[in-house]
mmCIF file of C-alpha atoms and ligand atoms in Angstrom:
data_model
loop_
_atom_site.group_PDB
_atom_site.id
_atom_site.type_symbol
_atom_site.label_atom_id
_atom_site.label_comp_id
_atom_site.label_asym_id
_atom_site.label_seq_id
_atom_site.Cartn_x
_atom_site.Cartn_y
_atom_site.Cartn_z
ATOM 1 C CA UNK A 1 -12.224 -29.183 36.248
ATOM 2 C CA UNK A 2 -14.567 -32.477 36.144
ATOM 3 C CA UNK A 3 -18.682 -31.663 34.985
ATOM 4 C CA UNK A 4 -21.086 -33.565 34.517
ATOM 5 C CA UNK A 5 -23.317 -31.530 31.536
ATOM 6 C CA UNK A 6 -27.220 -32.122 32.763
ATOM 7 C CA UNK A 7 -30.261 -30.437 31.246
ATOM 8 C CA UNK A 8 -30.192 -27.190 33.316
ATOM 9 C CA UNK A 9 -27.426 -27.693 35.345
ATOM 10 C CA UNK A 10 -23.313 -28.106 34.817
ATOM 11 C CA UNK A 11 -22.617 -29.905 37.902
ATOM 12 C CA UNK A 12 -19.278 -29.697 39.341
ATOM 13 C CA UNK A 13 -17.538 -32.149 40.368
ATOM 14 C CA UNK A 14 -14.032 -30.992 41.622
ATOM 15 C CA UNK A 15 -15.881 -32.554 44.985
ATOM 16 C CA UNK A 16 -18.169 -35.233 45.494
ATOM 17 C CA UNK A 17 -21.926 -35.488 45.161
ATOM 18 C CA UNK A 18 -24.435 -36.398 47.071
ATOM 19 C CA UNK A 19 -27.390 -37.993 44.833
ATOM 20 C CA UNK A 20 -30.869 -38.701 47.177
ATOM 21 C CA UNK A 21 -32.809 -41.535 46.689
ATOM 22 C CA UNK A 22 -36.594 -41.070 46.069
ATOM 23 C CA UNK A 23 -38.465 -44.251 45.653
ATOM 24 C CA UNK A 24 -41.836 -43.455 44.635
ATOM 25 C CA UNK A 25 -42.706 -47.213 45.189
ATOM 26 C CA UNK A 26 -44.245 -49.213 47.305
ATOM 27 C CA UNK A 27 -41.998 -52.377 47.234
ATOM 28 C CA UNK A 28 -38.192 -50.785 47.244
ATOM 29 C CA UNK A 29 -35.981 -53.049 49.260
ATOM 30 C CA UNK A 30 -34.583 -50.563 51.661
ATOM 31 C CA UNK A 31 -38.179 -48.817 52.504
ATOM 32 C CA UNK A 32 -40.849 -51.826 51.541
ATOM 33 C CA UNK A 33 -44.160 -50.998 53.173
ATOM 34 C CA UNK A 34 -43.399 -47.380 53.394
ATOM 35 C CA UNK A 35 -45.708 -44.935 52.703
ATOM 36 C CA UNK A 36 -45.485 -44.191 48.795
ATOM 37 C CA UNK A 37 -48.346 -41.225 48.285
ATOM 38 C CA UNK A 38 -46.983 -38.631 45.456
ATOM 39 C CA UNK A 39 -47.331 -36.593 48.949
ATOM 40 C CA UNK A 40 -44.457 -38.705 51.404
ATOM 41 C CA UNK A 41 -42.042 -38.699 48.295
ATOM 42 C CA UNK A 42 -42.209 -34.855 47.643
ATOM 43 C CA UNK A 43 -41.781 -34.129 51.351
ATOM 44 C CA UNK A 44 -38.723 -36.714 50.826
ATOM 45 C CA UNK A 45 -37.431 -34.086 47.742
ATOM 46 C CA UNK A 46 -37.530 -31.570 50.081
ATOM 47 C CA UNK A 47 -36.227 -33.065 53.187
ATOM 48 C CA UNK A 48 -32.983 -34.106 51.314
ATOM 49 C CA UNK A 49 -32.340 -30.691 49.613
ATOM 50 C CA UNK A 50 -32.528 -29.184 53.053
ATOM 51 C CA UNK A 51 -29.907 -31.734 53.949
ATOM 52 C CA UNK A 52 -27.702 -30.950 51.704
ATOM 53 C CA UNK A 53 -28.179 -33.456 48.588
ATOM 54 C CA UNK A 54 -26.602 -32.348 45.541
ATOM 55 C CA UNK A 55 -29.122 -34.333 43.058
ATOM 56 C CA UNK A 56 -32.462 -36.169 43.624
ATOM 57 C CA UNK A 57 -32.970 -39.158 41.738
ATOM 58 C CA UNK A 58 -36.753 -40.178 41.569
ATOM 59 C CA UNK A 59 -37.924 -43.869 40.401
ATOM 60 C CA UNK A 60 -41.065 -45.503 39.841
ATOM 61 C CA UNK A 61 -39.678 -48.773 39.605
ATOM 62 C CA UNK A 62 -38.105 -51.376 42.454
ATOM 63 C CA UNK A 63 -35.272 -52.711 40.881
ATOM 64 C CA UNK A 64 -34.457 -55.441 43.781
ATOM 65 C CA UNK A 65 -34.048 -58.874 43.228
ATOM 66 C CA UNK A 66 -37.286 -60.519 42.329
ATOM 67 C CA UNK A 67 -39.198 -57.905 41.637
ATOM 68 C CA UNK A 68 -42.616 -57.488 39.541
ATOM 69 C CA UNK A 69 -41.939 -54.172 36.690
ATOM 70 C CA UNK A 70 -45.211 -51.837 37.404
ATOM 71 C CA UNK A 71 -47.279 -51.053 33.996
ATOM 72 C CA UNK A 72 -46.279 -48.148 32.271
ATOM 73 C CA UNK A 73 -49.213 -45.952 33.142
ATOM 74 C CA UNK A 74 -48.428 -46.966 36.802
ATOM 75 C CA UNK A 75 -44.448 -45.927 36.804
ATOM 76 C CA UNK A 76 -45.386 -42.014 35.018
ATOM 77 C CA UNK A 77 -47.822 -42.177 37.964
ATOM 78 C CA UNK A 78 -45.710 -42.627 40.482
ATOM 79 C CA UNK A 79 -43.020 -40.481 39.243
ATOM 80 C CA UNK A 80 -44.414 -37.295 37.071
ATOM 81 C CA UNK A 81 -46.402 -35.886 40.174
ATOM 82 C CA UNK A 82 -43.183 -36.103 42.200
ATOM 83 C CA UNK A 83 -40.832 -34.540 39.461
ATOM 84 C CA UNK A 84 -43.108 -31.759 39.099
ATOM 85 C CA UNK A 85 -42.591 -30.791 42.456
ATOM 86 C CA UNK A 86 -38.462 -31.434 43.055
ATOM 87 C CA UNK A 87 -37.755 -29.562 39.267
ATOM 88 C CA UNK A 88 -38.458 -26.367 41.289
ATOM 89 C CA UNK A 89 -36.401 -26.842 44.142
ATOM 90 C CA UNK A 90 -33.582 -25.822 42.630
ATOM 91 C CA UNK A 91 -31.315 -28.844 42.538
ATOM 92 C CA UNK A 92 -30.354 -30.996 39.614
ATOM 93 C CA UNK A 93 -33.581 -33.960 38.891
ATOM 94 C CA UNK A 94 -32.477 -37.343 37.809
ATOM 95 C CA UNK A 95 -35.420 -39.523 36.949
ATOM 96 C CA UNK A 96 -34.561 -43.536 37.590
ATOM 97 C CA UNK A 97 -36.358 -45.551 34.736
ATOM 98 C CA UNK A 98 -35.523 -47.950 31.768
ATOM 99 C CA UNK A 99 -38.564 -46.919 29.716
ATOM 100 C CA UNK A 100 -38.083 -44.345 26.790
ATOM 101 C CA UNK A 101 -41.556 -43.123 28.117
ATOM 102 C CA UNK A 102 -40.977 -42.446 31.582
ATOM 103 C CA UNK A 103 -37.559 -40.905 30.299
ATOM 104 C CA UNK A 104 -39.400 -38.355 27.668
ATOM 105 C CA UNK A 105 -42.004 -37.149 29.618
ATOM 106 C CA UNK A 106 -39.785 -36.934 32.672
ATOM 107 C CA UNK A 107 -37.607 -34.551 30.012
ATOM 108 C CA UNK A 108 -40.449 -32.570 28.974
ATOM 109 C CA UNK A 109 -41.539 -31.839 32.555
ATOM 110 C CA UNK A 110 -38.010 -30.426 32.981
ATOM 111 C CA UNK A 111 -35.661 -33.355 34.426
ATOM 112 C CA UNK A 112 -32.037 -32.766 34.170
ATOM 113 C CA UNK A 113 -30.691 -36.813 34.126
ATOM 114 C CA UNK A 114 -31.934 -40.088 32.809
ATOM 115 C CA UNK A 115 -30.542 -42.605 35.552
ATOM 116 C CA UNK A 116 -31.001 -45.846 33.779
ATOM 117 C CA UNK A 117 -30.249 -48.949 35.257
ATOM 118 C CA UNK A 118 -30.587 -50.922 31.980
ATOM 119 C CA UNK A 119 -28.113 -48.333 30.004
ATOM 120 C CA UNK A 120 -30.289 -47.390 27.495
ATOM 121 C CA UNK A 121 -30.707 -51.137 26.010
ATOM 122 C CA UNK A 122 -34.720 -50.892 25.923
ATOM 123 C CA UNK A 123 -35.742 -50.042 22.260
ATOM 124 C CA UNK A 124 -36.377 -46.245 22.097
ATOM 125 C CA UNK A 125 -34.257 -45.478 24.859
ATOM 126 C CA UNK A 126 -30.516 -43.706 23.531
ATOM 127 C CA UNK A 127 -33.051 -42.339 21.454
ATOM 128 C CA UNK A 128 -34.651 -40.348 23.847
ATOM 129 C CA UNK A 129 -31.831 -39.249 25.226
ATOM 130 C CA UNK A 130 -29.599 -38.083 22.477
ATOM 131 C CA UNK A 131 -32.627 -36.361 21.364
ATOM 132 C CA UNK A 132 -32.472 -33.849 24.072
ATOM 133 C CA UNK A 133 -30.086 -31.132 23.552
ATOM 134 C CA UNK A 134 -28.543 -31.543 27.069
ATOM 135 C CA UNK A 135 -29.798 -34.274 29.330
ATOM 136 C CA UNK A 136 -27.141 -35.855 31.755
ATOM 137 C CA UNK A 137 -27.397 -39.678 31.823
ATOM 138 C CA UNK A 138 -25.927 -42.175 34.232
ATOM 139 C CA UNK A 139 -25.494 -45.932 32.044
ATOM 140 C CA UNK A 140 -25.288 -49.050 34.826
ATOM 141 C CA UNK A 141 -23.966 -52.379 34.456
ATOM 142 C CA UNK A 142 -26.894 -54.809 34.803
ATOM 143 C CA UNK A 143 -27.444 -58.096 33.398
ATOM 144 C CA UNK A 144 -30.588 -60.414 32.858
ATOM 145 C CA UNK A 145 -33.479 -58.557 34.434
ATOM 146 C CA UNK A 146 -33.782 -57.887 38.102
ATOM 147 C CA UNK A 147 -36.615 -61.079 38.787
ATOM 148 C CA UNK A 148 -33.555 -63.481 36.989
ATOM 149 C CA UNK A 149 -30.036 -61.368 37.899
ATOM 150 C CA UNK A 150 -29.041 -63.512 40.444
ATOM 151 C CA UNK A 151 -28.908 -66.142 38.158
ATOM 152 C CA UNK A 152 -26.511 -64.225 36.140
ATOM 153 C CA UNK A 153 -23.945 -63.571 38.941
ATOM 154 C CA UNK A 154 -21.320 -65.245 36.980
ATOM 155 C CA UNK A 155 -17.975 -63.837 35.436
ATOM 156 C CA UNK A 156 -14.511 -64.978 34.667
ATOM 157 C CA UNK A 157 -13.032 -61.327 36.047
ATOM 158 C CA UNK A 158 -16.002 -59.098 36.688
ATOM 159 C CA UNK A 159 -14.269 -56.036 36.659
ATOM 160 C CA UNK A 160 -13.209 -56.433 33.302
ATOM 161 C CA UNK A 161 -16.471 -57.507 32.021
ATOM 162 C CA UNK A 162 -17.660 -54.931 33.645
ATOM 163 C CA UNK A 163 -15.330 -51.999 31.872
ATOM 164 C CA UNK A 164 -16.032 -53.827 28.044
ATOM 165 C CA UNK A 165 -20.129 -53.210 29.109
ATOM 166 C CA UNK A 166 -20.014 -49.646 30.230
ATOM 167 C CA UNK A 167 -16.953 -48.569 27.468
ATOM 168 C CA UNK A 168 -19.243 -50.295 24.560
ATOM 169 C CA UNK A 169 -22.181 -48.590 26.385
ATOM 170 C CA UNK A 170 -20.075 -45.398 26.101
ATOM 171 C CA UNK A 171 -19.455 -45.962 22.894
ATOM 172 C CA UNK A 172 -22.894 -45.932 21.685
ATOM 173 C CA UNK A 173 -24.239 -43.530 23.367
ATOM 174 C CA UNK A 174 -21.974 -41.307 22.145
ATOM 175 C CA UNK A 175 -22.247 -42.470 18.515
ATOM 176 C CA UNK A 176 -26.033 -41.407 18.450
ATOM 177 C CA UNK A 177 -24.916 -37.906 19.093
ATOM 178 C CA UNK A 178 -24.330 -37.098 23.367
ATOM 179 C CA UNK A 179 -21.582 -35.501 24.055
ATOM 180 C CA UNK A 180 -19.036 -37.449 26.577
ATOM 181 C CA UNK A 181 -19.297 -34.749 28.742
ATOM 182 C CA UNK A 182 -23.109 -35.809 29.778
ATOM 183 C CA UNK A 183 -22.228 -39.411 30.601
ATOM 184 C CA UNK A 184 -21.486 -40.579 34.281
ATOM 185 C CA UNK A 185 -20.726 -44.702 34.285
ATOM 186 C CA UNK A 186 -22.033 -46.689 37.489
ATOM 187 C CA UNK A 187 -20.946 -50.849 37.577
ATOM 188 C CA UNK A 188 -24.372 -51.450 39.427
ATOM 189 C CA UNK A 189 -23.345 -52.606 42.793
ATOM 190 C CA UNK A 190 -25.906 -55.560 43.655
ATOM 191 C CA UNK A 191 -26.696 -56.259 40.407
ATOM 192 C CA UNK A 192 -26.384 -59.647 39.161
ATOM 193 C CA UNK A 193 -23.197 -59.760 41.255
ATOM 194 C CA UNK A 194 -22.350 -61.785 44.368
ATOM 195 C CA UNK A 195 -20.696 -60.084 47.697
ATOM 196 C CA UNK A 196 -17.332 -60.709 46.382
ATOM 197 C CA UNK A 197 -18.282 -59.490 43.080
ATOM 198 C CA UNK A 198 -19.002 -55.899 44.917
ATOM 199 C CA UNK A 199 -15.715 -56.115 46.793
ATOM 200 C CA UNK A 200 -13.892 -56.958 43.982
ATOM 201 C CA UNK A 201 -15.341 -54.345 41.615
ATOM 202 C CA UNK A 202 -14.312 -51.626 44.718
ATOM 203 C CA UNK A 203 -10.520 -52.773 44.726
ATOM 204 C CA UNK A 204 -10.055 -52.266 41.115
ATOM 205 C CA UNK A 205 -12.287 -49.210 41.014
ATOM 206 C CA UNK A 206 -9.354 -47.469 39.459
ATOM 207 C CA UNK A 207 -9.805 -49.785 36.253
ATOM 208 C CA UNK A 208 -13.356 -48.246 35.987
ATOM 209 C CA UNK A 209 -12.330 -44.848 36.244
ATOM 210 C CA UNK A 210 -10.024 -45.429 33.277
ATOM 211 C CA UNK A 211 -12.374 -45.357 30.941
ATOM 212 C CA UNK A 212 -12.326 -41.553 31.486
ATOM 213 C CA UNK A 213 -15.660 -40.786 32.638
ATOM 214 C CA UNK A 214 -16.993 -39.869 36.524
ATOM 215 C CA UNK A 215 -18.165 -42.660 38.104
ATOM 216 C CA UNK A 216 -21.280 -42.966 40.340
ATOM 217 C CA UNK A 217 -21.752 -45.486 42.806
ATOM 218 C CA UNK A 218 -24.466 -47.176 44.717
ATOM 219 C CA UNK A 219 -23.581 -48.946 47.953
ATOM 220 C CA UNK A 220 -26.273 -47.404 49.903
ATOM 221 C CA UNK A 221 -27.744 -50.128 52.535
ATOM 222 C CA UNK A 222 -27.071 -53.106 49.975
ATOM 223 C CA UNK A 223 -27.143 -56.708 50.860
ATOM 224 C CA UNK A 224 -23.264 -57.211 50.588
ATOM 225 C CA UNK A 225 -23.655 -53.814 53.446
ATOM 226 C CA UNK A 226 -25.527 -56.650 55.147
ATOM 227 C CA UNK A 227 -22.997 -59.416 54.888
ATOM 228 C CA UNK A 228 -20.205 -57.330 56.041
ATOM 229 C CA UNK A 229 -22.251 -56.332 59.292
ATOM 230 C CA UNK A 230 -24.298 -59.169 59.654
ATOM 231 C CA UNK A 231 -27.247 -56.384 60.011
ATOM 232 C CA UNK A 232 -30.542 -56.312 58.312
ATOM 233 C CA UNK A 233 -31.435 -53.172 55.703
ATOM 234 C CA UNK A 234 -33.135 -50.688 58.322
ATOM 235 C CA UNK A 235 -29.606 -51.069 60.103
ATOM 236 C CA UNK A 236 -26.863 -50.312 57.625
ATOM 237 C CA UNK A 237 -26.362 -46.638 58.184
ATOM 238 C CA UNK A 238 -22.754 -46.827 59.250
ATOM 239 C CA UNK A 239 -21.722 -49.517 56.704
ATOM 240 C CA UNK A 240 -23.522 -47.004 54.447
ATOM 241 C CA UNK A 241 -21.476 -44.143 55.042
ATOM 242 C CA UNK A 242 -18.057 -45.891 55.053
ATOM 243 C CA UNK A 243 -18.717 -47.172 51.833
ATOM 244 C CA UNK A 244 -19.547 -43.930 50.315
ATOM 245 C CA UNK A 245 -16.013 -42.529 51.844
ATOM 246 C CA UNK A 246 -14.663 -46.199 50.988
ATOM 247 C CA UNK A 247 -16.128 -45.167 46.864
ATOM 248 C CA UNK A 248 -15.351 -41.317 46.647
ATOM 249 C CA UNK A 249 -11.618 -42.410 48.134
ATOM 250 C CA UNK A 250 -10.769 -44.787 45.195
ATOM 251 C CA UNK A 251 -11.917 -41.774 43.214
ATOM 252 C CA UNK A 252 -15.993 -42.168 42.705
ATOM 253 C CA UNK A 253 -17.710 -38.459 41.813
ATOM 254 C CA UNK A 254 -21.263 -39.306 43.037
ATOM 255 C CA UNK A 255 -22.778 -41.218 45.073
ATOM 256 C CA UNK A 256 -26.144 -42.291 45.758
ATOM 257 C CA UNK A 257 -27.681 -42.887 49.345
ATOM 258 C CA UNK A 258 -30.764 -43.115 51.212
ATOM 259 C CA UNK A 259 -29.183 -41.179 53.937
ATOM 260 C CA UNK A 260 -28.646 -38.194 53.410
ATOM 261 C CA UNK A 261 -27.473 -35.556 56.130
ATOM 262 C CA UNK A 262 -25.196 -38.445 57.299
ATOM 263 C CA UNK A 263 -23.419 -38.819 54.402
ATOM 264 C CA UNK A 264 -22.947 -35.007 53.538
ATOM 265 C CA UNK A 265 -21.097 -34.690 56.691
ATOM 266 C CA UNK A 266 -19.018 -37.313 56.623
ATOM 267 C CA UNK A 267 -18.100 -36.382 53.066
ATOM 268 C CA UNK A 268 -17.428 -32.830 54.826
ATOM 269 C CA UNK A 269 -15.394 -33.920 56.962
ATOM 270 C CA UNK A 270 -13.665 -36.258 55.006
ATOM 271 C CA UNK A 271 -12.778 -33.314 52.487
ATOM 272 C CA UNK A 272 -11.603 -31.250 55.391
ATOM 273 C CA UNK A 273 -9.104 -33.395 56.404
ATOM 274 C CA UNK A 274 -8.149 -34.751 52.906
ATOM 275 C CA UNK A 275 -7.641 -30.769 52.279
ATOM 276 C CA UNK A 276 -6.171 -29.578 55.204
ATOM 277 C CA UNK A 277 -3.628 -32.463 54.835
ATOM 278 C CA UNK A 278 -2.469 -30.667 51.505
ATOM 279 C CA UNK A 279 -2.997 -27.472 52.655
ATOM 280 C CA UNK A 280 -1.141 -27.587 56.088
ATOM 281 C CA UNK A 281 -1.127 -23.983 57.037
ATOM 282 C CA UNK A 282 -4.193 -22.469 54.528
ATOM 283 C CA UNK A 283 -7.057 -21.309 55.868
ATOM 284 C CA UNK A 284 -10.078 -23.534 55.810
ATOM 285 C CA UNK A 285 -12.909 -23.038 53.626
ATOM 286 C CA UNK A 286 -15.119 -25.712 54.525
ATOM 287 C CA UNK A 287 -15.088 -24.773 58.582
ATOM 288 C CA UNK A 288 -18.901 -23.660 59.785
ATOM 289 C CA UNK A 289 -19.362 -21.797 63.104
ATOM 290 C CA UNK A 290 -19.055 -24.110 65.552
ATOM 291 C CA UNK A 291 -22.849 -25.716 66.237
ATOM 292 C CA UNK A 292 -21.613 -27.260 69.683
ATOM 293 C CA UNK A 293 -19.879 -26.123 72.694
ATOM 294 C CA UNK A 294 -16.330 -27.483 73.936
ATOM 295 C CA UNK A 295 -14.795 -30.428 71.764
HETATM 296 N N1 HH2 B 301 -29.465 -49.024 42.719
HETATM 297 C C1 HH2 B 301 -30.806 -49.119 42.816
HETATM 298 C C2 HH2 B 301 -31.625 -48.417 41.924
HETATM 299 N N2 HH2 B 301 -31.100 -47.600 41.002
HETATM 300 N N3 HH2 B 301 -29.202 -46.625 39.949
HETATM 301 C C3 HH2 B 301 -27.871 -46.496 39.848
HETATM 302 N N4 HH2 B 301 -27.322 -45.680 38.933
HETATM 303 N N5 HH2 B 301 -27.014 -47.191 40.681
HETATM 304 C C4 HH2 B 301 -27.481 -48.038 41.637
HETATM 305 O O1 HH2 B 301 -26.663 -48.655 42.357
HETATM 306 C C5 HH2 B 301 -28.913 -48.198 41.778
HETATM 307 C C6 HH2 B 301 -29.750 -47.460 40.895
HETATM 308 C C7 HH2 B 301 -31.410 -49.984 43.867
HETATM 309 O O2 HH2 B 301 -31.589 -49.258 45.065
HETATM 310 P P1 HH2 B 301 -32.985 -48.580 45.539
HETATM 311 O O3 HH2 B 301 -33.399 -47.503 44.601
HETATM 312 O O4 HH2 B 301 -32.854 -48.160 46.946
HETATM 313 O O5 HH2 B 301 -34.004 -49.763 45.532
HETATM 314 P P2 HH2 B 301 -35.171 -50.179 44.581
HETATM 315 O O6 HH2 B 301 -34.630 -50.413 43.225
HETATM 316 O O7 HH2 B 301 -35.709 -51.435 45.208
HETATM 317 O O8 HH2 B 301 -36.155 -49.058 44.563
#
């Protein structure tokens, strides 16, 4: 059986995961202008444990296009209160941040996952991490910096280019001493890559997933969301949720969303009938008392 080996936690992941965003920022793309008090972000923890996510992944730092990196002192502000709090709610804690700071106090305060957009490039970094007996890390395919990526959006076959950055990613971070077993790859949907880009990298997702680790993927209310819809970020739940299903079909393990409740249950129910269609006459594990009446 698939795990993913995290600080406190072996996560399972025989079936998919749901991993909850938690922007502790004031400028994230999806949420910009929402509140971002220590105070709105832990009652966000909470709210998306009670709905069912698998991991919360806290970050101090917008990553969209164009955007301004806070100062250090800022980002552990923004983050440490908040992973103080969701470390005792008994889920697995990923903290989102490039900076070997962010990632070693985050550690010490009892984080089970480095999420790191950059991979561990910044100096100090796959340090960190290997120095932890345990810590789960997810390494993304990024290039250039988010204020200059989409000036980077260009590849002869992205999906390839893609594989040779996460496998020699792989590759290091397992040479300074983590075990394979507590890496999850993500190719960093939206970053530096064009629409087509995205598409393309779903299609051949089985080419990722051949470099023998669980992949995680981020599709949650991106622009290409936007250019399939033609609808603006507060309005991309739908095309959120169908590309979750759309990821964990070609054979993703996690994936991360804003929304939370309304991607456990369509993952539910897409398991159900996935299952049931091998299972034709088993009994049903997944089935709930019924919550409605009639059909
Ligand atoms: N996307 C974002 C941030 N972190 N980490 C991983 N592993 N994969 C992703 O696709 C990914 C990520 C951007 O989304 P969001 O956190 O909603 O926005 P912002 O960076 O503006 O806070």
């Amino acid at each position: 059986m698939p795990h993913w080996t995290t600080a406190r936690f072996e996560i399972d992941l025989s079936r998919p995961r749901v991993m909850a965003i938690v922007n502790a920022t004031p400028d994230s793309f999806s949420d910009a202008g929402g509140p971002a008090t220590a105070a709105a972000a832990v009652a966000r923890c909470e709210q998306a444990v009670t709905e069912g996510a698998d991991i919360l992944d806290i970050g101090g730092e917008s990553t969209r296009p164009g955007a301004q990196p806070p100062a250090l002192e800022e980002e552990l502000a923004r983050v440490l209160p908040v992973l103080r709090v969701a470390v005792s709610l008994g889920v697995p804690v990923s903290v989102d941040t490039s900076r070997p700071e962010v990632m070693r106090a985050a550690l010490d305060l009892g984080a089970d996952i480095v999420n790191d957009v950059r991979a561990l490039r910044r100096p100090g970094a796959l340090e960190v991490v290997a120095g932890h007996p345990s810590a789960g890390v997810c390494l993304m395919h990024l290039r250039g910096e988010p204020d200059t990526m989409a000036a980077e959006a260009t590849y002869g076959d992205v999906v390839a280019e893609v594989a040779a950055f996460l496998r020699q990613r792989l590759e290091a971070v397992v040479a300074a001493g983590v075990a394979p077993q507590r890496v999850v790859l993500d190719p960093g949907i939206g970053f530096a890559k064009t629409a087509e880009h995205n598409l393309e990298i779903s299609r051949r997702q089985p080419e990722l997933l051949a470099l023998g680790r669980p992949l995680l993927l981020g599709w949650s209310r991106k622009g290409t969301l936007g250019r399939l819809t033609g609808r603006p970020v507060g309005e991309r739940l739908a095309a959120s949720v169908a590309a979750a299903l759309a990821a964990v079909e070609g054979g993703a393990a996690i994936v991360r969303v804003h929304d939370v409740a309304a991607t456990v249950d369509a993952l539910a129910v897409w398991r159900a009938l996935r299952l049931s269609a091998a299972r034709p006459s088993g009994e049903n594990p997944t089935l709930a008392p019924s919550a409605g009446k009639g059909r």
